[in-house]
Structure formats: structure tokens, C-alpha cells
Coordinates of C-alpha atoms and ligand atoms in Angstrom, one line a residue:
M1 CA 114.1 7.7 106.6
P2 CA 113.4 4.6 108.8
V3 CA 115.4 3.8 111.8
R4 CA 117.9 1.0 111.4
R5 CA 116.2 -2.4 112.2
T6 CA 117.8 -5.3 113.9
S7 CA 117.1 -8.9 113.1
M8 CA 115.4 -11.1 115.6
H9 CA 117.4 -14.1 114.3
G10 CA 120.8 -12.5 115.1
Q11 CA 123.7 -11.3 112.9
W12 CA 126.8 -12.8 111.3
S13 CA 129.7 -12.7 113.7
S14 CA 132.0 -10.9 111.2
R15 CA 132.2 -9.5 107.7
M16 CA 133.9 -12.7 106.6
A17 CA 131.1 -14.8 107.9
F18 CA 128.6 -13.2 105.5
V19 CA 131.0 -13.8 102.6
L20 CA 131.5 -17.4 103.6
A21 CA 127.8 -18.1 104.1
A22 CA 126.7 -16.4 100.9
T23 CA 129.5 -18.2 99.0
G24 CA 128.4 -21.4 100.6
S25 CA 124.9 -20.7 99.3
A26 CA 126.1 -19.8 95.8
V27 CA 128.7 -22.6 95.3
G28 CA 126.9 -25.9 95.1
L29 CA 125.5 -28.5 92.7
G30 CA 124.8 -25.6 90.3
N31 CA 128.6 -25.1 89.7
I32 CA 129.8 -28.7 89.7
W33 CA 126.8 -30.8 88.6
K34 CA 124.6 -28.4 86.6
F35 CA 127.0 -26.0 84.8
P36 CA 128.9 -28.7 83.0
Y37 CA 125.9 -30.7 81.9
I38 CA 123.9 -27.7 80.6
T39 CA 127.1 -26.4 78.9
G40 CA 127.4 -29.8 77.2
E41 CA 123.7 -29.8 76.2
N42 CA 123.8 -26.3 74.8
G43 CA 126.9 -26.6 72.6
G44 CA 129.7 -25.1 74.7
G45 CA 131.5 -21.8 74.1
A46 CA 128.6 -19.5 73.0
F47 CA 126.6 -20.8 76.0
V48 CA 129.5 -20.1 78.4
L49 CA 130.0 -16.6 77.0
V50 CA 126.3 -15.7 77.4
Y51 CA 126.4 -17.1 80.9
L52 CA 129.4 -15.0 81.8
I53 CA 127.8 -11.9 80.4
C54 CA 124.7 -12.6 82.4
I55 CA 126.7 -12.9 85.6
A56 CA 128.3 -9.5 85.0
V57 CA 125.3 -7.5 83.6
I58 CA 122.5 -9.2 85.5
G59 CA 123.8 -11.3 88.3
I60 CA 126.2 -9.0 90.2
P61 CA 123.9 -5.9 90.1
I62 CA 120.9 -8.0 91.2
M63 CA 122.9 -9.6 94.0
M64 CA 123.7 -6.1 95.3
A65 CA 120.1 -5.1 95.1
E66 CA 118.9 -8.3 96.8
V67 CA 121.4 -8.0 99.7
M68 CA 120.5 -4.4 100.1
L69 CA 116.7 -5.1 100.4
G70 CA 117.4 -7.9 102.9
R71 CA 119.6 -5.7 105.1
R72 CA 117.1 -2.8 105.0
G73 CA 114.2 -5.0 106.0
R74 CA 116.1 -7.4 108.4
Q75 CA 113.5 -10.1 108.3
S76 CA 112.4 -13.1 106.2
P77 CA 111.9 -12.0 102.6
I78 CA 108.1 -12.0 103.0
N79 CA 108.3 -9.6 106.0
T80 CA 111.2 -7.7 104.6
M81 CA 109.0 -6.9 101.6
R82 CA 106.1 -5.9 103.8
A83 CA 108.4 -3.6 105.8
L84 CA 109.8 -2.0 102.7
I85 CA 106.4 -1.5 101.2
A86 CA 105.4 0.4 104.3
D87 CA 108.6 2.5 104.3
E88 CA 108.3 3.4 100.7
R89 CA 104.5 3.5 100.5
A90 CA 104.6 1.0 97.7
H91 CA 101.7 -1.1 96.4
G92 CA 100.8 -4.1 98.5
A93 CA 101.2 -6.5 95.6
W94 CA 105.0 -6.3 96.0
R95 CA 104.4 -8.8 98.9
L96 CA 104.0 -11.5 96.2
L97 CA 107.8 -11.2 95.6
G98 CA 108.5 -12.7 99.0
W99 CA 105.9 -15.5 98.5
A100 CA 107.1 -16.4 95.1
G101 CA 110.6 -16.7 96.4
V102 CA 109.5 -19.1 99.2
A103 CA 107.6 -21.2 96.6
A104 CA 110.7 -21.3 94.3
G105 CA 112.8 -22.4 97.3
F106 CA 110.5 -25.3 98.1
L107 CA 110.5 -26.4 94.5
I108 CA 114.3 -26.2 94.0
M109 CA 115.0 -27.9 97.3
S110 CA 112.7 -30.8 96.3
Y111 CA 115.0 -32.0 93.6
Y112 CA 118.2 -30.5 95.0
S113 CA 118.2 -33.0 97.8
V114 CA 117.7 -35.9 95.4
I115 CA 120.8 -35.0 93.4
A116 CA 122.8 -34.2 96.5
G117 CA 121.7 -37.6 97.8
E118 CA 123.2 -39.2 94.6
A119 CA 126.4 -37.4 95.4
L120 CA 126.3 -38.8 98.9
A121 CA 125.8 -42.3 97.6
Y122 CA 128.9 -41.8 95.4
V123 CA 131.0 -41.0 98.5
F124 CA 130.5 -44.6 99.6
R125 CA 130.8 -46.1 96.2
T126 CA 134.1 -44.4 95.5
A127 CA 135.4 -45.2 98.9
G128 CA 134.5 -48.8 98.4
G129 CA 136.5 -48.9 95.2
M130 CA 133.6 -49.5 92.9
F131 CA 135.2 -47.6 90.1
D132 CA 138.8 -48.9 90.3
G133 CA 139.9 -49.5 86.8
A134 CA 136.4 -49.0 85.5
T135 CA 135.5 -48.5 81.8
A136 CA 133.3 -45.7 80.4
D137 CA 130.6 -48.2 79.8
G138 CA 130.9 -49.7 83.2
V139 CA 130.6 -46.3 84.9
R140 CA 127.6 -45.5 82.8
S141 CA 125.8 -48.7 83.6
I142 CA 126.5 -48.3 87.3
F143 CA 124.8 -44.9 87.2
A144 CA 121.9 -46.2 85.1
A145 CA 121.3 -49.0 87.6
F146 CA 121.5 -46.6 90.5
T147 CA 119.0 -44.1 89.1
S148 CA 116.5 -46.8 88.2
D149 CA 116.5 -47.9 91.9
A150 CA 113.8 -45.6 93.3
E151 CA 114.2 -47.1 96.8
A152 CA 117.9 -46.2 97.0
L153 CA 117.3 -42.7 95.6
L154 CA 114.6 -42.2 98.2
A155 CA 116.8 -43.3 101.0
W156 CA 119.6 -40.9 100.1
H157 CA 117.1 -38.1 99.5
T158 CA 115.8 -38.7 103.0
I159 CA 119.3 -38.6 104.5
F160 CA 120.3 -35.4 102.8
T161 CA 117.0 -33.7 103.7
A162 CA 117.6 -34.7 107.3
L163 CA 121.1 -33.3 107.2
T164 CA 119.9 -30.0 106.0
M165 CA 117.2 -29.8 108.6
V166 CA 119.7 -30.4 111.4
V167 CA 121.7 -27.3 110.4
V168 CA 118.7 -25.1 109.8
A169 CA 117.1 -26.1 113.0
R170 CA 120.3 -25.1 114.9
G171 CA 120.3 -21.7 113.4
V172 CA 122.1 -20.7 110.3
R173 CA 125.1 -19.3 112.2
G174 CA 125.9 -22.2 114.4
G175 CA 128.0 -24.8 112.7
L176 CA 127.6 -23.4 109.2
E177 CA 130.2 -20.7 109.6
M178 CA 132.8 -23.2 110.6
A179 CA 131.9 -25.8 108.0
T180 CA 132.2 -23.3 105.1
K181 CA 135.5 -21.9 106.4
I182 CA 137.2 -25.2 105.9
M183 CA 135.1 -26.9 103.2
M184 CA 135.1 -24.2 100.6
P185 CA 138.9 -23.8 100.3
A186 CA 139.2 -27.6 100.4
L187 CA 136.8 -28.0 97.5
F188 CA 138.7 -25.4 95.6
V189 CA 142.0 -27.3 96.1
I190 CA 140.6 -30.6 95.0
L191 CA 139.1 -29.1 91.9
L192 CA 142.5 -27.7 91.0
L193 CA 143.9 -31.1 91.5
L194 CA 141.3 -32.6 89.1
V195 CA 142.1 -29.9 86.5
G196 CA 145.8 -30.8 86.9
Y197 CA 144.9 -34.4 86.2
A198 CA 142.8 -33.4 83.2
L199 CA 145.7 -31.3 81.8
D200 CA 147.6 -34.5 81.3
L201 CA 144.8 -36.3 79.4
G202 CA 145.7 -35.2 75.9
K203 CA 142.3 -33.8 75.0
F204 CA 142.7 -30.7 77.3
D205 CA 142.9 -28.4 74.2
Q206 CA 139.8 -29.7 72.8
A207 CA 138.0 -29.1 76.1
V208 CA 139.3 -25.5 76.3
T209 CA 138.1 -24.9 72.7
F210 CA 134.7 -26.4 73.5
L211 CA 134.3 -24.3 76.6
F212 CA 135.7 -21.0 75.4
W213 CA 135.4 -20.8 71.6
P214 CA 131.9 -19.2 71.0
D215 CA 130.1 -20.7 68.0
F216 CA 126.8 -18.9 67.9
S217 CA 125.2 -21.3 65.5
K218 CA 125.2 -23.8 68.3
I219 CA 123.0 -21.9 70.8
S220 CA 119.2 -21.5 70.5
A221 CA 117.0 -18.8 72.0
N222 CA 116.0 -21.4 74.6
G223 CA 119.8 -21.9 75.3
I224 CA 120.2 -18.2 76.0
L225 CA 117.3 -18.4 78.4
I226 CA 118.9 -21.4 80.1
A227 CA 122.2 -19.5 80.4
M228 CA 120.5 -16.5 82.0
G229 CA 118.5 -18.8 84.3
H230 CA 121.7 -20.5 85.3
A231 CA 123.3 -17.1 86.3
F232 CA 120.4 -16.7 88.7
F233 CA 120.5 -20.2 90.0
T234 CA 124.2 -20.4 90.5
L235 CA 124.3 -17.1 92.4
S236 CA 121.2 -18.1 94.5
L237 CA 119.3 -15.0 93.2
G238 CA 115.7 -14.1 92.7
M239 CA 114.1 -16.1 95.5
G240 CA 115.1 -14.5 98.7
A241 CA 118.0 -16.7 99.8
I242 CA 120.6 -14.0 99.4
M243 CA 118.0 -11.5 100.8
V244 CA 117.7 -13.5 104.0
Y245 CA 121.4 -13.8 104.3
G246 CA 121.6 -10.0 103.7
S247 CA 119.2 -9.5 106.6
Y248 CA 121.8 -11.0 109.0
M249 CA 124.6 -8.8 107.6
R250 CA 126.3 -6.3 109.7
Q251 CA 125.8 -2.7 108.8
D252 CA 129.5 -2.0 108.3
T253 CA 130.0 -4.7 105.5
S254 CA 130.3 -3.4 102.0
I255 CA 127.5 -4.8 99.8
A256 CA 129.2 -4.0 96.6
K257 CA 132.6 -5.5 97.4
T258 CA 131.2 -8.7 98.9
S259 CA 128.8 -9.3 96.0
I260 CA 131.6 -9.0 93.5
L261 CA 133.8 -11.3 95.6
I262 CA 131.1 -14.0 95.9
S263 CA 130.2 -13.9 92.2
L264 CA 133.9 -14.2 91.2
A265 CA 134.4 -17.2 93.5
D266 CA 131.3 -18.8 92.2
T267 CA 132.2 -18.4 88.6
T268 CA 135.7 -19.6 89.2
V269 CA 134.5 -22.9 90.7
A270 CA 132.1 -23.5 87.7
L271 CA 134.8 -22.9 85.2
L272 CA 137.2 -25.2 87.0
A273 CA 134.6 -27.9 87.1
G274 CA 134.2 -27.5 83.3
L275 CA 137.9 -27.7 82.8
A276 CA 138.1 -30.9 84.9
I277 CA 135.2 -32.6 83.3
F278 CA 135.3 -32.0 79.6
P279 CA 138.9 -33.3 79.0
I280 CA 137.6 -36.6 80.6
V281 CA 134.5 -36.5 78.3
F282 CA 136.6 -36.0 75.1
T283 CA 139.4 -38.4 76.0
N284 CA 137.0 -41.2 76.7
G285 CA 134.7 -40.5 73.7
L286 CA 131.8 -39.7 76.0
E287 CA 128.8 -37.6 75.0
P288 CA 129.0 -33.9 76.2
A289 CA 125.2 -33.7 76.1
A290 CA 124.8 -36.7 78.4
G291 CA 122.5 -34.7 80.6
P292 CA 122.1 -34.6 84.4
G293 CA 124.2 -37.7 84.8
L294 CA 127.3 -36.2 83.3
I295 CA 129.5 -35.8 86.4
F296 CA 128.5 -39.2 87.7
Q297 CA 129.5 -40.7 84.4
T298 CA 132.8 -38.9 84.0
L299 CA 134.5 -38.2 87.3
P300 CA 134.4 -41.8 88.5
L301 CA 136.3 -42.7 85.4
A302 CA 139.1 -40.3 86.3
F303 CA 139.1 -41.5 89.9
G304 CA 139.2 -45.1 88.8
H305 CA 142.4 -44.5 86.9
M306 CA 144.5 -41.9 88.7
P307 CA 146.9 -42.8 91.4
G308 CA 145.2 -42.5 94.8
G309 CA 142.0 -42.2 93.0
S310 CA 139.7 -43.7 95.5
F311 CA 141.1 -41.4 98.2
F312 CA 140.7 -38.2 96.1
G313 CA 137.4 -39.4 94.7
T314 CA 135.9 -40.0 98.1
L315 CA 137.2 -36.6 99.2
F316 CA 135.7 -34.9 96.1
F317 CA 132.2 -36.3 96.7
I318 CA 132.4 -35.5 100.4
L319 CA 133.2 -31.9 99.5
L320 CA 130.5 -31.8 96.8
V321 CA 128.0 -32.9 99.4
F322 CA 129.2 -30.1 101.7
A323 CA 128.8 -27.6 98.9
A324 CA 125.3 -28.8 98.3
W325 CA 124.5 -28.8 102.0
S326 CA 125.5 -25.2 102.5
S327 CA 123.3 -24.3 99.5
A328 CA 120.3 -26.3 100.6
I329 CA 120.3 -24.6 103.9
S330 CA 119.7 -21.2 102.2
L331 CA 116.9 -22.7 100.0
I332 CA 114.7 -23.3 103.0
E333 CA 115.9 -20.6 105.4
P334 CA 113.5 -17.9 104.0
A335 CA 110.5 -20.1 104.7
V336 CA 111.8 -21.2 108.1
A337 CA 112.5 -17.6 109.1
W338 CA 109.0 -16.6 108.1
L339 CA 107.4 -19.3 110.2
V340 CA 109.4 -18.3 113.2
E341 CA 108.5 -14.6 112.8
N342 CA 104.8 -15.0 112.0
R343 CA 103.6 -18.2 113.5
G344 CA 105.7 -18.0 116.6
L345 CA 107.1 -21.5 116.0
S346 CA 110.5 -22.6 117.4
R347 CA 113.2 -23.0 114.8
V348 CA 113.0 -26.8 115.2
D349 CA 109.3 -26.9 114.6
A350 CA 109.5 -24.6 111.6
T351 CA 112.3 -26.6 110.1
V352 CA 110.5 -29.9 110.5
R353 CA 107.5 -28.6 108.7
V354 CA 109.4 -27.1 105.8
G355 CA 111.7 -30.0 105.5
S356 CA 108.8 -32.5 105.5
L357 CA 107.1 -30.6 102.7
T358 CA 110.2 -30.4 100.4
W359 CA 110.9 -34.1 101.1
L360 CA 107.4 -35.0 99.9
L361 CA 107.7 -32.8 96.8
G362 CA 111.0 -34.6 96.2
L363 CA 109.2 -37.8 95.5
A364 CA 108.3 -36.4 92.1
T365 CA 112.0 -36.2 91.2
V366 CA 112.8 -39.6 92.7
F367 CA 110.3 -41.1 90.3
S368 CA 111.3 -39.1 87.3
A369 CA 114.8 -40.6 87.6
T370 CA 113.2 -43.7 86.3
G371 CA 112.2 -41.9 83.2
V372 CA 108.5 -41.2 83.8
T373 CA 107.4 -38.0 82.0
V374 CA 104.8 -35.5 82.9
G375 CA 102.8 -36.6 79.9
D376 CA 102.8 -40.2 81.2
I377 CA 101.5 -39.1 84.5
A378 CA 98.9 -36.8 82.8
H379 CA 97.8 -39.8 80.7
K380 CA 97.3 -41.9 83.8
I381 CA 95.3 -39.3 85.6
A382 CA 93.2 -38.5 82.6
G383 CA 92.7 -42.2 81.9
S384 CA 91.4 -42.7 85.4
V385 CA 88.7 -40.1 85.0
G386 CA 87.8 -41.3 81.5
L387 CA 89.6 -38.7 79.4
S388 CA 91.9 -41.2 77.8
T389 CA 91.6 -39.6 74.4
F390 CA 93.6 -36.5 75.4
A391 CA 97.0 -36.2 73.7
F392 CA 99.6 -34.9 76.1
N393 CA 102.6 -34.3 73.9
G394 CA 103.6 -30.7 74.1
R395 CA 107.2 -29.8 75.0
F396 CA 106.5 -29.7 78.8
F397 CA 104.7 -33.0 78.7
Q398 CA 107.8 -34.7 77.4
M399 CA 109.8 -33.5 80.4
T400 CA 110.2 -35.5 83.5
A401 CA 108.8 -33.9 86.7
F402 CA 112.4 -33.0 87.6
G403 CA 113.0 -31.4 84.2
L404 CA 109.8 -29.4 84.5
I405 CA 110.5 -28.2 88.0
D406 CA 114.0 -27.3 87.1
Y407 CA 112.9 -25.4 84.0
L408 CA 110.1 -23.5 85.8
T409 CA 112.2 -22.5 88.7
A410 CA 115.6 -21.7 87.2
N411 CA 114.5 -20.3 83.9
I412 CA 111.3 -18.6 84.8
M413 CA 110.7 -18.0 88.5
L414 CA 114.2 -16.9 89.5
P415 CA 114.7 -14.5 86.5
L416 CA 111.2 -13.0 87.1
G417 CA 112.0 -12.7 90.9
G418 CA 115.3 -11.0 90.0
L419 CA 113.6 -8.7 87.5
F420 CA 111.1 -7.5 90.1
I421 CA 113.9 -7.1 92.7
A422 CA 115.7 -4.8 90.2
I423 CA 112.5 -2.8 89.5
F424 CA 111.8 -2.5 93.2
A425 CA 115.3 -1.3 94.0
G426 CA 115.6 0.9 91.0
W427 CA 112.2 2.4 90.6
V428 CA 110.0 1.8 93.6
M429 CA 112.3 2.7 96.5
A430 CA 113.4 6.3 96.9
K431 CA 116.9 6.8 95.7
R432 CA 117.8 8.3 99.1
S433 CA 116.9 5.0 100.9
V434 CA 118.8 3.0 98.4
Q435 CA 121.8 5.2 98.7
D436 CA 121.6 5.2 102.5
E437 CA 121.6 1.4 102.7
M438 CA 124.2 0.7 100.0
D439 CA 126.5 3.2 101.6
V440 CA 129.0 3.1 98.7
G441 CA 131.7 5.6 99.4
N442 CA 132.4 6.2 95.8
R443 CA 129.6 8.2 94.2
F444 CA 130.6 7.3 90.7
A445 CA 130.4 3.6 91.5
F446 CA 127.0 4.0 93.0
G447 CA 125.8 6.0 90.1
L448 CA 126.9 3.4 87.7
W449 CA 125.2 0.6 89.6
Y450 CA 122.0 2.6 89.9
I451 CA 121.8 3.1 86.1
V452 CA 122.5 -0.6 85.5
I453 CA 119.9 -1.8 88.0
R454 CA 117.3 0.7 86.6
F455 CA 117.8 0.2 82.9
V456 CA 120.3 -2.3 81.8
T457 CA 119.4 -5.3 84.0
P458 CA 115.6 -5.2 83.5
F459 CA 116.0 -4.6 79.8
A460 CA 118.4 -7.6 79.4
V461 CA 116.1 -9.9 81.3
I462 CA 113.1 -8.8 79.3
V463 CA 114.9 -9.2 76.0
V464 CA 116.0 -12.8 76.9
F465 CA 112.4 -13.7 77.8
L466 CA 111.0 -12.2 74.7
D467 CA 113.6 -13.9 72.6
A468 CA 112.8 -17.3 74.2
I469 CA 109.1 -17.0 73.3
G470 CA 109.9 -16.0 69.8
V471 CA 109.1 -12.3 69.9
V472 CA 112.6 -11.0 69.1
P473 CA 113.0 -13.0 65.9
W474 CA 109.5 -12.0 64.9
L475 CA 110.3 -8.3 65.5
R476 CA 113.5 -8.7 63.5
A477 CA 111.6 -10.1 60.6
L478 CA 109.1 -7.3 60.8
I479 CA 111.9 -4.7 60.7
Q480 CA 113.7 -6.3 57.8
R481 CA 110.5 -6.4 55.7
Ligands
PFF1 N1 123.3 -21.6 94.1 C1 123.1 -22.9 94.4 C2 123.9 -23.8 93.4 O1 124.6 -23.2 92.5 O2 124.0 -25.0 93.6 C3 121.6 -23.3 94.2 C4 120.7 -22.4 94.9 C5 120.8 -22.1 96.2 C6 119.8 -21.7 94.1 C7 119.9 -21.2 96.8 C8 118.9 -20.8 94.7 C9 119.0 -20.5 96.0 F1 118.2 -19.7 96.5

């Protein structure tokens, strides 16, 4: 059994600090911006049910596994994997898990900061009274004008990236702990207030039915994949973010209890956001499947009409930016920690490099906001080298760069990362090491988790993947013949 390691980057000051930081990572744009719009796009109830099942069966067990790996290795995910490979005499290829996570973090951060930048712009727009008394059409056209202004998007993207870099450069503990202690509860309260407002709108029942009445004819195999991908995304799993936070965790903190607590808090915030937004959608005859602009086209309407709306609206967008901020930090922390460990860079140096790269990648999303698809770009490139006869019209070519990056990361890279985390914890590591690190007092609880992480979770992830590429329906047809 290896001796207990300590992290060169320090430790959280208390048990609560880990919970706050990890909740800060989990609760973000995923809950308030993404969950409502993908729920709207995928038909509501059945999608929400699949998402909740994925949180319980896949998300929580993998969170426990990922935190456990981080705390055992006590380094950046890349070096944690290297250390655990040595401890457990595992195959060197497991190192790829750390690298894939860093790549996913870069890709997600590239668009995350563009959307967070939009939220930042909306702080000033709401404060300036832009939405007072606005109509649904008005709010929609304000958003359309904003997203077709690449310069404005670029400016806000730059500001948000810089904000994230400031905190990461100072070290994850400094400042972040304080910020999450106040901001998280405040966000929660203002969401409750919004739900209270929505309760009065008349179409609250319709929203509840839409969110919680499962109609399985409305969800496709791809919808199920998106629901599972979102369970990973919203809990920050499968790329090393929670692993790196686990590496700063004190030895006396319970991995099981904190993982459950974090997941519950995260899920509650998402459901509250849904309950706030859909009554506004239905009352104003808006389109639930409006896409990534949904919150920017619904919430300003509510703020434009409720008493004290510009005050609450401003506060809401400020808190949303904070939630995004505490998530963005964890997206680049794995890469920064690795640069500090392996290249001997100072935190400031490492952060500047990582932040510059994600900023650059973010330009792809800035320009996709104006509607340019991957196919358009492929056409241009092919045309310039004389291949203009190529037809770029497959499913992925019709996506924007943002759509493609989001699909690749949330629905493929994170679930694959999570799958391999489960396999590493369940099959590659010795049970003794796992048990020693998890330190669950209750043997029955440990046994249950161990069965789930070995069998249930990997099986569920694989089935959803196979279903999405059409293998499950094919098998079913084969059996029925
Ligand atoms: N969980 C964050 C959210 O819901 O907004 C996004 C995220 C953060 C995903 C960190 C992945 C990650 F590693």
C-alpha cells in the first residue's frame, strides 16, 4: 500500500471548503443555461427523467470514483494517473485518461467563456433598463442583434477569460472559497424568487407537466445520449476537474457523503431553473426548443415586467456570472496544475498560457454565433485548395463550431472519460487500495457502490452509446425476428 501523498499545491482549509469548491464547479451555466434549453429541445419530461436516472446511476458513483482517484494521487490528473499506474502496476496507456481530460477542459472552456460573456453583457443591459416593459419579440430581437455582433461577443469573451485567469493564477483556494460561500446561497435564493414569480404566471401547471410528465415518444436515442452527456457535464465529471479538486481534499473528508451532497445541490439548481423558465416560455407563447438563446430570451421578459425587475435581473445575471466563473476555474485547473508540476512554471505563467489558448479556441464559438456552420468553413477551405466539388452536408457539417465542440465534449469525451474512470476504479485498482482511500465506515454501503461502479455504471454508459449509434434497435430487431 503506498504511503499517503501530499499535494504540492496545498489543501482545502476545511471539509466545507471542498464541498463549496466542488459545488462551485458543478453549478454553472450547465444548470441555468444548458439544462433548460436542451430539455426544451428534447421534448421535456422523458428527457428530464433519463437525466435524473443518469445522475443517480452514473453521475454520483463516478463522482465518488473520480474524487477517490484524485485524492489517492494528489497531483494534476495527468500525474495522478501516472502515480496510480505505478502503484497498481497498470498499463501505461491509462495515462491517456489524464490527457483526454485536459483536452476536453480546453475545448469546453473555449465556448464556456463566450456564453458566460453573454451573461456578463446582460448584467449591464438589465441594469440599464433595456428590458423594462419589453415584449417577447423585442427581447428576441435584442438577443439576435447581440449575437450577430462578433466584436461585442469577442470583447465579453475576453473579459470573462481574463476574470477566470485572475483567480486561477492566485491559486484555487485564495478568493474562490470566499466567493462560493456567499454567491452559491445567494443564487439559490434568487432562483427561488424567480420560481415564486413564475408560480403566479398562470401557466405554471403546464410547465410542471412539460418538465415532469414523461412522454417517451418525444425522446430519441440521440436525446438519451444528450441526457447522459449532460449528467457528466453538469457534475463536472469525466475530465479531471473533480479529480483535481479531490487531490486538494483532506484525508478526513467523506468522499461518499460529499459527492451525494454536491450532486443533490446541483440537481436542485437545475430543476429550479427549469421551473422558473418554462412558465415564462408558455405564458408568452415562446418556443421551448429555441436553443442556446433560451434564457436570454425568456428571463429578461420576466425581469422587464416584475416589480423591482431591473434590480433582481441585474442581481440574477451577476450571480449567473459568478456560478460560471467558479466552474470555469475548474475547467483549466487540471492543465495549469500539470504545467506547474512538470514544467516548473509559476502559477501565473501557467495560467497565462492555458488561458491564451482557450481564448484563441473560443474564436470559433464567437464566429459560430453568427450562424456559420462547420460545412460552410469546410467548403471555404476545400474551395481554396481546388476541391470545391466536395459536398459537406453530413449531420456534423450542419452544426456550428460551437455545436460541434459541445456535442463532442459533453456527449462523447466526458462519458468516455467517466467510463474509463469507472473501469480503472472498479477493475484495474486493487480493491484494497480503493477501500483504503474511500474509507467508508459502512461495509454494506461500500459494497453497494463497488458493485455499481464495476458493473452497473459501465454497462449503462455503454448501452446508451450503442443505442445512439443504432446498435440497440438493430439488436432488438434481430431478437424479434
Ligand atoms: N459543471 C459545469 C456546469 O454545469 O456549468 C460545467 C463544467 C465544469 C463541466 C467543469 C466540466 C468541468 F470539468
